[in-house]
XYZ file of C-alpha atoms in Angstrom:
763
model
C 0.066 0.028 -0.122
C 1.153 3.871 -0.719
C 1.876 5.238 2.722
C 1.635 8.727 1.632
C -0.769 10.573 -0.857
C 0.792 13.189 -3.585
C 1.062 16.112 -2.311
C -0.440 19.278 -4.241
C 1.399 22.370 -4.484
C 0.406 24.746 -1.955
C -1.579 27.484 -4.192
C -3.900 24.834 -5.069
C -4.924 23.899 -1.541
C -4.799 27.125 -0.039
C -6.592 28.952 -2.861
C -9.434 26.157 -2.798
C -9.903 26.500 0.803
C -9.694 30.290 0.905
C -12.289 30.340 -2.108
C -14.534 27.683 -0.282
C -14.786 29.481 3.005
C -15.205 32.566 1.571
C -18.254 31.259 -0.641
C -19.734 29.723 2.600
C -19.907 32.522 4.947
C -20.489 35.008 1.927
C -23.903 32.388 1.452
C -25.073 32.981 5.061
C -24.372 36.427 5.271
C -26.427 37.408 2.437
C -29.685 34.738 2.962
C -32.231 37.710 3.386
C -31.730 38.395 -0.244
C -32.606 34.798 -1.514
C -36.273 35.789 -2.323
C -34.894 38.478 -4.802
C -32.223 36.618 -6.231
C -33.180 32.764 -6.370
C -30.632 30.387 -7.831
C -31.712 27.354 -9.719
C -33.086 25.186 -7.488
C -34.033 21.362 -6.989
C -37.392 21.332 -7.765
C -39.145 18.338 -6.179
C -42.697 18.530 -7.672
C -43.090 17.518 -11.251
C -43.202 20.213 -13.968
C -46.560 20.931 -15.575
C -47.246 19.878 -18.958
C -46.448 22.890 -21.232
C -46.989 21.716 -24.746
C -43.325 20.724 -25.069
C -42.268 18.295 -27.603
C -43.073 14.747 -26.730
C -39.829 13.257 -27.910
C -37.851 15.947 -26.475
C -38.160 17.008 -22.956
C -38.190 20.809 -21.886
C -34.878 21.781 -19.612
C -37.351 22.076 -16.428
C -38.312 18.502 -16.990
C -34.798 17.241 -17.447
C -33.556 19.117 -14.132
C -36.367 17.357 -12.136
C -35.530 13.945 -13.393
C -31.908 14.369 -12.580
C -33.063 15.288 -9.291
C -34.653 12.060 -8.658
C -31.438 9.932 -9.361
C -30.151 8.518 -6.169
C -26.184 9.342 -7.355
C -24.425 11.922 -9.147
C -25.771 13.965 -12.168
C -25.011 17.259 -13.642
C -27.109 19.510 -15.676
C -25.669 22.054 -18.436
C -27.567 24.225 -20.110
C -26.044 25.082 -23.667
C -26.286 28.972 -22.703
C -23.553 28.190 -20.430
C -20.938 27.531 -23.559
C -22.696 29.006 -26.840
C -21.048 32.227 -26.268
C -17.997 31.109 -25.308
C -15.045 29.489 -27.496
C -14.779 25.754 -27.579
C -11.647 24.921 -29.414
C -11.760 21.818 -27.446
C -15.150 20.855 -28.559
C -16.974 18.667 -26.121
C -14.090 18.510 -23.525
C -14.550 22.371 -23.175
C -18.231 22.068 -22.558
C -17.639 18.859 -20.061
C -15.055 20.521 -17.991
C -17.249 22.566 -15.289
C -18.819 19.078 -14.628
C -17.402 17.442 -11.310
C -15.552 14.284 -11.693
C -14.945 14.990 -15.654
C -11.469 15.340 -16.494
C -11.621 16.919 -20.020
C -9.098 18.335 -22.117
C -8.015 18.587 -25.627
C -5.057 16.552 -26.541
C -3.576 19.145 -29.474
C -5.552 22.149 -28.741
C -8.542 21.086 -30.949
C -11.231 18.540 -30.829
C -9.155 15.833 -30.347
C -10.157 15.190 -26.768
C -9.415 13.049 -23.923
C -12.327 12.638 -21.658
C -11.892 10.947 -18.416
C -15.150 10.034 -15.771
C -13.881 8.102 -12.604
C -11.059 6.635 -14.463
C -12.935 4.714 -17.127
C -10.642 4.489 -20.360
C -7.751 6.120 -18.415
C -5.183 4.114 -20.467
C -6.558 5.034 -23.732
C -4.502 6.984 -26.246
C -7.237 8.276 -28.327
C -11.074 8.228 -28.281
C -13.195 7.295 -25.130
C -14.143 4.070 -23.837
C -16.429 3.715 -20.466
C -18.674 6.293 -21.052
C -21.662 5.973 -23.258
C -22.813 8.860 -25.211
C -26.379 9.690 -26.665
C -28.308 12.074 -28.393
C -32.138 12.346 -27.346
C -31.307 8.971 -25.447
C -30.011 7.250 -28.637
C -26.595 5.863 -28.507
C -23.908 7.775 -30.265
C -21.378 5.781 -29.073
C -20.527 2.490 -31.245
C -21.791 -0.620 -30.750
C -19.068 -2.055 -29.480
C -18.529 0.688 -27.062
C -15.763 3.058 -28.440
C -16.590 6.976 -29.166
C -14.807 9.417 -31.355
C -15.209 12.722 -29.102
C -14.264 14.865 -32.203
C -17.160 13.686 -33.774
C -19.694 14.946 -31.169
C -21.416 18.141 -31.651
C -22.878 19.866 -28.582
C -23.619 23.267 -30.218
C -26.974 21.430 -31.415
C -27.983 20.644 -27.911
C -30.326 22.529 -25.858
C -28.906 21.151 -22.589
C -26.701 18.339 -21.689
C -27.131 15.522 -18.864
C -24.251 14.054 -17.170
C -24.876 10.872 -15.270
C -21.279 9.626 -13.624
C -20.679 6.248 -12.648
C -23.306 3.578 -12.809
C -26.147 6.247 -12.313
C -27.533 6.217 -16.231
C -29.467 3.364 -15.733
C -32.447 5.010 -17.335
C -30.556 5.210 -20.555
C -29.158 1.601 -20.247
C -25.786 2.222 -19.211
C -23.722 -0.080 -17.020
C -20.408 1.611 -17.864
C -18.266 2.619 -15.048
C -17.998 5.954 -16.270
C -21.668 6.688 -16.687
C -23.392 8.571 -19.734
C -23.789 11.857 -21.527
C -26.970 12.535 -23.234
C -27.075 15.532 -25.515
C -30.698 16.801 -25.658
C -31.343 18.776 -29.149
C -33.058 21.704 -29.842
C -36.405 21.876 -32.125
C -38.667 23.923 -33.773
C -40.651 24.288 -30.703
C -37.858 25.008 -28.372
C -35.747 27.263 -30.563
C -37.830 29.060 -32.713
C -36.732 31.823 -34.849
C -33.087 32.714 -36.325
C -29.789 32.433 -33.877
C -26.487 33.079 -35.368
C -23.051 32.873 -33.339
C -19.410 33.634 -34.565
C -16.578 33.158 -32.551
C -12.903 34.215 -33.538
C -9.599 34.180 -31.774
C -5.730 33.064 -31.293
C -4.349 30.635 -33.934
C -6.791 31.321 -36.719
C -9.876 29.964 -34.745
C -13.266 30.753 -35.856
C -16.623 29.107 -35.346
C -19.746 29.982 -36.991
C -23.006 28.701 -36.677
C -26.512 29.371 -37.714
C -29.572 27.661 -36.319
C -33.084 28.018 -37.786
C -36.122 26.673 -36.267
C -39.921 27.153 -35.935
C -43.351 25.492 -36.473
C -45.181 25.433 -39.743
C -48.446 24.561 -38.419
C -49.569 23.087 -35.196
C -48.357 19.609 -36.003
C -45.061 19.876 -37.907
C -41.890 21.671 -36.702
C -38.227 21.957 -37.827
C -34.842 23.002 -36.906
C -32.067 23.207 -39.368
C -28.456 23.838 -38.269
C -24.672 24.432 -39.867
C -21.419 24.681 -37.401
C -18.126 25.207 -38.668
C -14.895 24.908 -37.133
C -11.495 25.983 -38.214
C -8.540 25.954 -35.716
C -4.736 26.395 -36.666
C -4.177 25.607 -32.927
C -0.916 26.488 -31.177
C 1.086 23.577 -32.019
C 3.000 22.617 -35.434
C 1.012 20.180 -37.545
C -2.243 20.688 -35.859
C -4.701 22.108 -38.028
C -8.482 21.439 -37.831
C -11.138 22.041 -40.452
C -14.747 20.784 -39.504
C -18.339 21.030 -41.280
C -20.980 19.747 -39.583
C -25.002 20.225 -40.507
C -27.870 18.783 -38.460
C -31.799 18.908 -38.938
C -34.463 17.499 -37.040
C -38.221 17.152 -38.013
C -41.003 16.637 -35.470
C -44.473 15.642 -36.563
C -47.027 15.512 -33.680
C -49.968 13.055 -34.994
C -52.357 14.025 -32.283
C -52.102 15.148 -28.476
C -50.560 11.839 -27.676
C -48.341 10.667 -30.396
C -45.254 12.485 -32.303
C -42.716 11.293 -34.483
C -38.893 13.035 -34.727
C -36.328 12.471 -37.476
C -32.890 13.554 -36.986
C -30.304 14.016 -39.779
C -26.538 14.547 -39.249
C -23.720 14.794 -41.658
C -20.063 15.784 -40.660
C -16.635 16.530 -42.337
C -13.655 16.239 -40.118
C -10.300 17.006 -41.133
C -7.636 16.945 -38.305
C -3.739 17.079 -38.383
C -2.308 15.077 -35.548
C 1.003 16.761 -33.919
C 1.796 13.633 -32.081
C 2.945 13.519 -28.393
C 6.359 14.746 -26.986
C 8.969 13.371 -24.464
C 10.006 15.341 -21.405
C 12.924 16.812 -23.056
C 11.086 17.624 -26.086
C 8.508 19.287 -24.138
C 10.739 21.464 -22.217
C 13.073 22.069 -25.204
C 9.754 23.426 -27.190
C 6.203 22.472 -26.479
C 4.748 23.793 -29.775
C 6.730 21.416 -31.899
C 5.465 18.184 -33.627
C 6.518 14.870 -32.857
C 9.636 13.927 -34.666
C 9.275 11.957 -37.818
C 5.879 14.200 -38.495
C 6.453 16.489 -41.456
C 4.362 19.688 -41.210
C 3.114 20.749 -45.005
C 0.160 21.293 -46.864
C -3.011 20.294 -44.952
C -4.994 18.753 -47.747
C -1.988 17.363 -49.675
C -1.670 14.040 -47.846
C 0.307 11.921 -50.365
C 2.889 14.622 -50.885
C 3.947 15.736 -47.238
C 1.951 12.461 -45.561
C 0.934 14.521 -42.801
C -0.457 12.528 -40.060
C -4.264 13.005 -39.850
C -7.348 11.511 -38.762
C -10.020 12.563 -41.356
C -13.423 11.417 -40.813
C -16.760 11.696 -42.876
C -20.070 10.528 -40.948
C -23.575 10.493 -42.073
C -26.391 9.671 -39.421
C -30.099 9.239 -39.554
C -32.113 8.673 -36.223
C -35.845 8.248 -35.694
C -37.792 8.014 -32.400
C -41.780 7.647 -31.920
C -43.377 8.720 -28.790
C -46.767 7.268 -27.436
C -48.880 8.619 -24.551
C -51.411 5.972 -23.706
C -52.021 7.684 -20.704
C -50.452 11.186 -18.964
C -48.588 8.227 -16.808
C -47.843 5.713 -19.360
C -45.537 6.822 -22.164
C -43.932 4.522 -24.965
C -40.961 5.633 -27.257
C -39.172 3.735 -29.762
C -36.611 4.272 -31.894
C -33.871 3.192 -34.551
C -30.347 4.948 -36.013
C -27.898 4.234 -38.487
C -24.384 5.919 -39.157
C -21.834 5.229 -41.655
C -18.484 6.697 -40.999
C -15.402 6.419 -43.203
C -11.828 6.938 -41.537
C -8.726 8.270 -43.946
C -5.990 8.229 -41.435
C -2.450 8.532 -42.841
C 0.055 7.484 -40.065
C 3.727 7.849 -39.133
C 6.171 5.367 -39.799
C 6.709 2.491 -37.603
C 10.369 2.689 -37.008
C 12.196 -0.506 -35.700
C 15.814 0.765 -35.357
C 14.175 2.746 -32.476
C 14.124 -0.903 -30.457
C 16.595 -2.503 -28.436
C 18.102 -5.489 -29.310
C 17.046 -8.342 -29.939
C 13.714 -6.525 -31.222
C 15.435 -4.498 -33.998
C 15.233 -5.797 -37.645
C 16.293 -4.767 -41.029
C 13.685 -3.751 -43.701
C 13.367 -6.559 -46.324
C 12.834 -5.134 -49.984
C 9.368 -4.084 -49.421
C 10.305 -2.017 -46.086
C 8.703 -4.863 -43.830
C 10.591 -6.158 -40.828
C 9.784 -9.777 -39.324
C 10.807 -10.393 -35.996
C 9.644 -13.673 -33.954
C 11.306 -13.572 -30.805
C 9.818 -14.485 -27.169
C 11.823 -11.809 -25.678
C 9.628 -9.314 -27.709
C 6.260 -10.605 -27.173
C 6.167 -12.960 -29.907
C 5.662 -12.259 -33.602
C 5.889 -8.804 -34.540
C 5.199 -7.244 -37.775
C 7.143 -4.038 -38.442
C 7.203 -1.396 -41.159
C 10.842 -0.695 -41.106
C 11.880 2.935 -42.122
C 9.116 3.444 -44.641
C 7.886 6.814 -45.028
C 4.203 6.097 -43.182
C 1.209 4.007 -44.097
C -2.461 4.573 -44.384
C -5.413 3.330 -42.515
C -8.568 3.429 -44.382
C -11.572 2.294 -42.843
C -15.373 2.282 -42.792
C -17.527 1.715 -39.865
C -21.297 1.302 -39.768
C -23.665 1.158 -36.724
C -26.998 0.764 -36.409
C -29.698 -0.135 -33.854
C -33.172 -0.329 -32.402
C -34.548 0.978 -29.068
C -37.420 1.187 -26.857
C -38.549 2.930 -23.518
C -41.510 2.650 -21.297
C -41.935 4.569 -18.435
C -44.938 4.436 -15.889
C -45.970 6.651 -13.034
C -48.689 5.603 -10.572
C -48.925 3.776 -7.094
C -47.978 0.371 -5.603
C -49.542 -0.860 -2.435
C -51.018 2.756 -1.826
C -47.539 4.477 -2.100
C -45.983 6.537 -5.060
C -44.241 4.545 -7.493
C -42.535 4.397 -10.944
C -40.570 2.628 -13.139
C -38.556 2.405 -16.476
C -38.386 -0.728 -18.932
C -36.245 -0.539 -21.921
C -33.893 -1.928 -24.216
C -31.346 -1.643 -26.721
C -30.493 -3.937 -29.951
C -27.216 -2.800 -31.297
C -25.302 -3.938 -34.593
C -21.900 -2.611 -35.904
C -19.413 -3.701 -38.506
C -15.780 -2.147 -39.785
C -13.806 -2.835 -42.687
C -10.381 -1.568 -42.912
C -6.918 -2.021 -44.725
C -3.617 -0.564 -44.156
C -1.130 0.192 -46.700
C 2.425 0.995 -46.593
C 3.750 4.232 -47.739
C 7.001 4.063 -49.628
C 9.467 7.003 -50.103
C 7.697 9.048 -52.779
C 4.695 9.028 -51.222
C 3.336 5.796 -53.423
C 0.946 3.348 -51.989
C 2.920 0.563 -51.739
C 2.159 -3.359 -50.186
C -0.943 -3.932 -48.689
C 0.163 -4.575 -45.066
C -3.217 -5.872 -43.331
C -7.014 -5.969 -44.075
C -8.927 -5.747 -40.577
C -12.510 -6.543 -39.983
C -14.712 -6.101 -36.583
C -18.145 -6.810 -35.787
C -20.158 -5.843 -32.338
C -23.408 -6.884 -31.305
C -25.729 -6.081 -28.370
C -28.633 -7.131 -26.684
C -29.273 -4.935 -23.585
C -32.488 -4.757 -21.735
C -32.700 -2.593 -18.437
C -35.205 -1.944 -15.872
C -35.958 0.606 -12.769
C -38.149 1.150 -10.198
C -38.828 3.789 -7.867
C -40.644 3.033 -4.684
C -41.835 5.550 -1.712
C -41.095 4.183 1.355
C -42.362 7.048 2.875
C -43.222 10.666 1.992
C -39.520 11.639 1.939
C -37.407 8.599 1.321
C -37.460 6.686 -1.870
C -35.987 3.204 -2.724
C -34.609 2.803 -6.221
C -34.111 -0.620 -7.556
C -33.069 -1.870 -11.028
C -30.583 -3.401 -13.340
C -29.227 -4.491 -17.058
C -28.701 -7.254 -18.941
C -26.438 -7.217 -21.767
C -25.746 -10.269 -24.345
C -22.826 -9.023 -26.324
C -20.487 -10.230 -29.124
C -16.949 -8.746 -29.921
C -14.834 -10.133 -32.785
C -11.579 -8.484 -34.348
C -10.159 -10.147 -37.349
C -7.034 -9.218 -39.118
C -5.217 -10.719 -42.074
C -1.506 -10.055 -42.643
C 0.008 -9.511 -45.975
C 3.504 -10.103 -44.846
C 5.484 -12.765 -47.353
C 8.974 -12.536 -46.502
C 12.178 -14.588 -46.284
C 10.770 -15.390 -42.890
C 7.371 -16.331 -43.354
C 6.321 -17.765 -46.795
C 2.630 -17.328 -46.543
C -0.009 -14.553 -45.023
C -1.562 -15.403 -41.617
C -4.565 -14.274 -39.688
C -5.489 -13.495 -36.231
C -9.033 -13.882 -34.996
C -10.131 -12.673 -31.368
C -13.956 -13.539 -31.158
C -16.187 -13.948 -27.929
C -19.606 -13.767 -26.292
C -19.897 -11.525 -23.173
C -23.106 -12.107 -20.988
C -23.741 -10.522 -17.590
C -26.353 -9.132 -15.297
C -25.461 -5.723 -13.493
C -27.736 -4.659 -10.449
C -28.145 -1.695 -8.785
C -30.031 -0.321 -5.255
C -30.317 3.276 -4.110
C -32.037 5.381 -1.380
C -32.933 8.970 -2.078
C -33.728 11.256 0.964
C -35.478 14.184 0.470
C -34.661 15.649 3.763
C -36.099 19.246 3.121
C -37.718 20.951 -0.166
C -34.236 21.704 -1.423
C -31.776 19.387 0.038
C -31.250 15.826 -0.757
C -29.195 12.745 0.493
C -28.535 9.729 -1.527
C -26.656 6.434 -1.429
C -26.373 3.492 -3.981
C -24.645 0.317 -4.677
C -24.440 -0.733 -8.261
C -22.388 -3.244 -10.490
C -20.722 -2.329 -13.640
C -19.757 -4.424 -16.836
C -17.877 -3.247 -19.608
C -17.227 -5.968 -22.533
C -13.916 -4.828 -24.432
C -13.903 -2.785 -27.480
C -12.643 -3.919 -31.010
C -9.840 -1.793 -30.783
C -8.965 -3.018 -27.596
C -9.221 -6.594 -28.995
C -7.115 -5.585 -32.181
C -4.312 -4.488 -29.855
C -4.417 -7.100 -27.232
C -1.238 -8.261 -25.651
C 0.577 -10.598 -28.518
C 1.626 -13.052 -26.178
C -1.866 -14.004 -25.325
C -3.583 -16.146 -27.763
C -2.701 -13.884 -30.528
C -3.496 -16.609 -33.280
C -6.789 -18.183 -31.247
C -10.235 -17.722 -32.392
C -10.801 -16.827 -28.483
C -10.121 -13.562 -27.360
C -7.634 -13.274 -24.475
C -9.604 -10.144 -23.044
C -12.095 -10.761 -20.180
C -14.837 -8.098 -19.577
C -14.248 -5.590 -16.884
C -16.285 -5.840 -13.981
C -16.829 -3.336 -11.206
C -18.831 -2.798 -7.758
C -19.138 0.631 -6.645
C -20.741 2.326 -3.498
C -21.422 5.965 -3.518
C -22.961 8.426 -1.034
C -23.694 12.066 -1.438
C -25.863 15.193 -1.227
C -27.194 18.053 -3.426
C -29.157 20.949 -2.655
C -29.180 24.892 -1.421
C -29.337 27.158 1.580
C -29.747 30.544 1.170
C -27.831 31.769 -1.558
C -25.361 28.958 -1.879
C -26.102 25.321 -3.419
C -23.852 22.397 -3.787
C -23.228 18.959 -5.330
C -21.108 16.384 -3.560
C -20.824 12.574 -4.447
C -18.069 10.196 -2.666
C -17.622 6.866 -4.118
C -15.158 3.731 -4.090
C -15.136 0.930 -6.859
C -13.499 -2.342 -6.512
C -12.777 -3.563 -10.371
C -11.599 -6.654 -11.956
C -10.261 -7.468 -14.969
C -9.938 -3.633 -15.840
C -8.864 -3.015 -19.455
C -5.483 -1.022 -19.512
C -3.187 -0.401 -22.545
C 0.314 0.034 -22.370
C 3.596 0.131 -24.375
C 5.119 -3.260 -24.020
C 9.346 -3.663 -23.537
C 10.266 -4.083 -27.368
C 6.803 -3.146 -28.846
C 5.995 0.129 -30.852
C 2.254 -0.047 -30.461
C 0.512 -0.151 -27.322
C -0.934 -3.508 -26.067
C -4.283 -4.338 -24.274
C -4.718 -6.522 -20.915
C -6.625 -7.376 -18.161
C -5.312 -6.210 -14.837
C -6.282 -8.412 -12.131
C -7.869 -6.389 -9.142
C -7.914 -2.427 -9.139
C -9.599 0.319 -6.966
C -11.209 3.541 -7.921
C -11.808 6.172 -5.038
C -13.191 9.667 -5.517
C -14.775 12.814 -4.165
C -16.743 14.944 -6.637
C -17.604 18.411 -5.607
C -19.521 21.420 -7.224
C -20.630 24.563 -5.278
C -21.966 27.659 -6.424
C -23.365 31.078 -5.129
C -25.472 33.949 -6.750
C -24.703 36.863 -4.334
C -26.857 40.221 -4.682
C -24.161 42.971 -4.076
C -27.141 45.875 -4.414
C -23.976 48.059 -5.552
C -25.536 49.309 -8.845
C -29.259 48.415 -8.717
C -29.686 44.536 -8.872
C -26.200 43.719 -9.607
C -24.658 40.305 -8.160
C -21.690 38.069 -8.151
C -22.120 34.378 -9.808
C -19.513 32.264 -8.191
C -18.802 28.424 -8.957
C -16.333 25.955 -8.051
C -15.539 22.350 -8.876
C -12.947 20.126 -7.467
C -12.421 16.717 -7.866
C -10.297 14.006 -5.899
C -9.624 10.604 -7.537
C -7.171 7.642 -6.480
C -6.964 5.033 -8.975
C -4.938 1.905 -7.795
C -3.554 -1.470 -8.870
C -4.213 -3.689 -5.655
C -1.664 -6.060 -5.276
C -0.871 -6.543 -8.573
C 2.137 -9.272 -9.246
C 4.027 -6.663 -11.632
C 2.977 -3.080 -10.488
C 1.951 -3.772 -6.444
C -0.014 -1.077 -5.116
C 1.258 1.472 -7.844
C -1.072 4.088 -9.283
C -2.758 3.628 -12.330
C -1.316 6.381 -14.653
C -2.683 9.008 -16.940
C -5.423 10.620 -14.166
C -4.616 13.344 -11.907
C -5.677 13.125 -8.430
C -6.739 16.107 -7.892
C -8.253 19.026 -10.224
C -10.538 21.830 -10.068
C -11.652 25.051 -11.188
C -13.404 28.307 -10.169
C -15.103 31.274 -11.559
C -16.586 34.574 -10.165
C -18.274 36.501 -12.504
C -19.761 40.351 -11.546
C -23.243 40.825 -13.401
C -24.975 44.168 -13.875
C -28.767 44.524 -14.729
C -27.807 46.471 -18.175
C -26.636 43.194 -19.331
C -22.868 43.756 -18.575
C -20.567 41.131 -16.889
C -17.142 40.545 -16.264
C -15.035 37.911 -14.138
C -11.815 36.199 -13.423
C -11.633 32.167 -13.446
C -8.988 29.734 -12.435
C -8.177 25.990 -13.235
C -5.609 23.617 -11.262
C -4.398 20.230 -11.564
C -1.901 18.210 -9.303
C 0.889 16.248 -11.032
C 0.402 12.694 -11.686
C 2.068 9.542 -13.072
C 2.506 8.820 -16.722
C 3.651 5.294 -16.329
C 2.609 2.210 -14.902
C 6.029 1.925 -12.955
C 5.308 5.124 -11.292
C 8.817 6.554 -12.637
C 7.770 10.086 -13.922
C 5.011 12.290 -13.464
C 3.148 14.986 -15.535
C 3.785 18.228 -13.901
C 0.906 20.286 -12.184
C -0.177 23.372 -13.305
C -2.326 26.591 -12.624
C -4.246 28.303 -15.719
C -5.636 31.972 -14.959
C -8.182 33.347 -17.549
C -11.399 36.180 -17.872
C -14.035 36.716 -19.508
C -16.478 39.964 -19.864
C -19.577 40.524 -22.415
C -22.392 42.335 -22.962
C -26.071 41.036 -23.467
C -29.349 42.795 -24.364
C -32.326 42.895 -26.430
C -33.343 45.569 -29.082
C -37.125 44.712 -30.037
C -37.113 41.351 -31.274
C -33.605 41.190 -31.648
C -31.003 39.640 -28.776
C -27.654 40.418 -29.046
C -24.539 39.234 -26.813
C -20.912 40.289 -27.578
C -18.195 38.461 -25.526
C -14.512 38.174 -25.192
C -12.151 35.891 -23.249
C -8.856 35.021 -22.339
C -7.198 32.014 -21.374
C -4.099 30.905 -20.046
C -3.213 34.869 -19.474
C 0.151 34.260 -17.752
C 1.556 32.372 -20.812
C 2.118 29.175 -18.510
C 3.729 26.088 -20.169
C 1.712 23.169 -19.190
C 0.708 19.716 -19.945
C -2.910 18.974 -20.826
C -3.084 15.371 -21.317
C -0.972 12.395 -21.442
C -0.430 8.616 -23.103
C 0.583 5.915 -21.048
C 3.529 3.712 -20.900
C 4.900 0.863 -19.158
C 8.370 2.699 -18.081
C 8.811 6.139 -19.097
C 12.354 7.953 -19.875
C 12.663 11.429 -20.030
C 14.289 11.345 -23.538
C 12.920 8.056 -24.969
C 9.357 8.300 -24.360
C 7.154 10.373 -26.306
C 4.028 10.707 -23.996
C 3.123 14.222 -23.171
C 0.638 16.442 -24.672
C 1.196 20.232 -24.004
C -1.537 22.657 -23.263
C -2.220 25.926 -25.347
C -0.521 29.192 -24.588
C -2.124 32.506 -23.907
C -5.003 33.135 -26.214
C -7.568 35.580 -26.587
C -11.301 34.985 -28.506
C -14.283 37.517 -29.067
C -17.424 36.924 -30.854
C -21.295 37.790 -31.069
C -24.412 35.844 -30.880
C -27.641 37.338 -32.238
C -31.185 35.978 -31.822
C -34.221 36.824 -33.726
């Protein structure tokens, strides 16, 4: 066991302590003003019907629903980020949610999002966290998500369910779920436009148009663009996204809504840096990446991840009675990947895991000391990964509000059927940018059947018992055909990993409504996560690499959680404490003698955390009804091996033990506002051997703006500065088995001093 926790730099703890005490005392000092300046409260009575869309709940309905979850949740309204720069995409939107560590990897929408340690060791993408739009999964059938494809600007609000608290959406993932609830012609009528621009040629235009053509048909159409040259070499981004939904109300009790989405993402990848490279020049691209023309892929072999996506959803809601509602849905997504890659350079290996390329530039190494059979691509100029991914599925969800044995009772029962398949090829690229030998064909399949249910029973007028569970029956398969006829291997060969996963994950919770505006909760839950197909493809080559049975088990966990939320006077809070015991945690690392990550099951690990969100709306009465709006988030988390044979009780790398942020904004009744903010993160290990740490950082920022209405025209002008002291800092990291300062490229530097400004117009 570790006998001593890592200690944060003193400004972090002192600043947080002083800020919290000031906030607490100021809250009680001005409690007599609360009737004039009311916070957003936790309503404990169901909202009245307001003629809202049957398929899209209103913001007030969503707040009430979240307040009835006996676990950690967060509500984020789009007005919190619509008129702010979001170069980090969805990471910027989630950054003020307690318990969510979200950072852009390269200063653009290539992001890394971690909730309660789910997917900590992934170097790209997201796992262990289900993303949805209006209750339909955006996450792939196999559980993998590309966060850069998510578009939060089309959402009216976002629901965050941390941990195993997203059972209403069928998620039993360790990290929970994020549900983006869309705008439509009923909740966002009129014309709305936003334009944001700033440092590094960043600009983000958006145009939204919505309305109701008659009493029955409504429409919403949106275009969002993002261009960002970013602060690092070779990290340019160009994104275009179109979205529309159309709703038709057949009668007062039935509504159908169709969603259409298309996007084109072009993204350069600068790669990670070693410690020595980072301290020398944090803005450089990784060695071996050659900056050049963004769109000229073949001539310069820029390393990129380019994605084109087409998606369609449909949902139909039927109200049998005011208390009995059925919603069915279906979705289909087609995604194409064009991914020029950097060369795999075998000469960087240590003997005996070095090899000499043959005439085609291929290195074949078959040595147990290197982990078995390795296929490497020598000193080629690079390689191309081309892939097509398809996902489709059906969903159903039935809710009932009524009584049982004379007491209030409600339940939700639903399910998902999901299917996914991908086809891809990897070709080497010879000097001169010509496509050379086909290295492999890769195929993968995923299949899910999920059934979930949750019942809420009132034990007393103020105490609810919540019981539920999720059943999953899933298949994962990853098959790769290698085309490597060399002097050592005369014929092509195949690796095939395939496995069925079946489990039931129960949950039991209690929610106590102590007062009208104060709640306490506790829950016990199980989590269950089959591996993604990417994790199967990169599993440890020493384990059944050519077997038809995958060497990876599903990750299973047991979590206990307690917490409270509410308000007193002008002060509000949200607190959750959890501890998870995990078996077979799926972790990825660089093993000795390898150039790619391998995925393995750890034996036993533990995840522990404290998640705090606080806020206050403090009347000042200096110039009319002016006020000070304050918010603070703080997260403590500790992810450890539990007496592991290789790593003992080491920390699982890649996530800080402490991080948080605070903001205080002065608001004048005329519409003017201004205020500073701060973000802080402790240092943390970047390797499983716990030898090197990413440095801690403290970032200072500020924002100001003015919003008003002229006749029917509303406008909002704003400016924001980030990292105003121009601190050198590490936004996120990859992870390694044992890192060295000069030989392990693992750090992703954060943005420098940046200034943004923009305007929003609503008519």
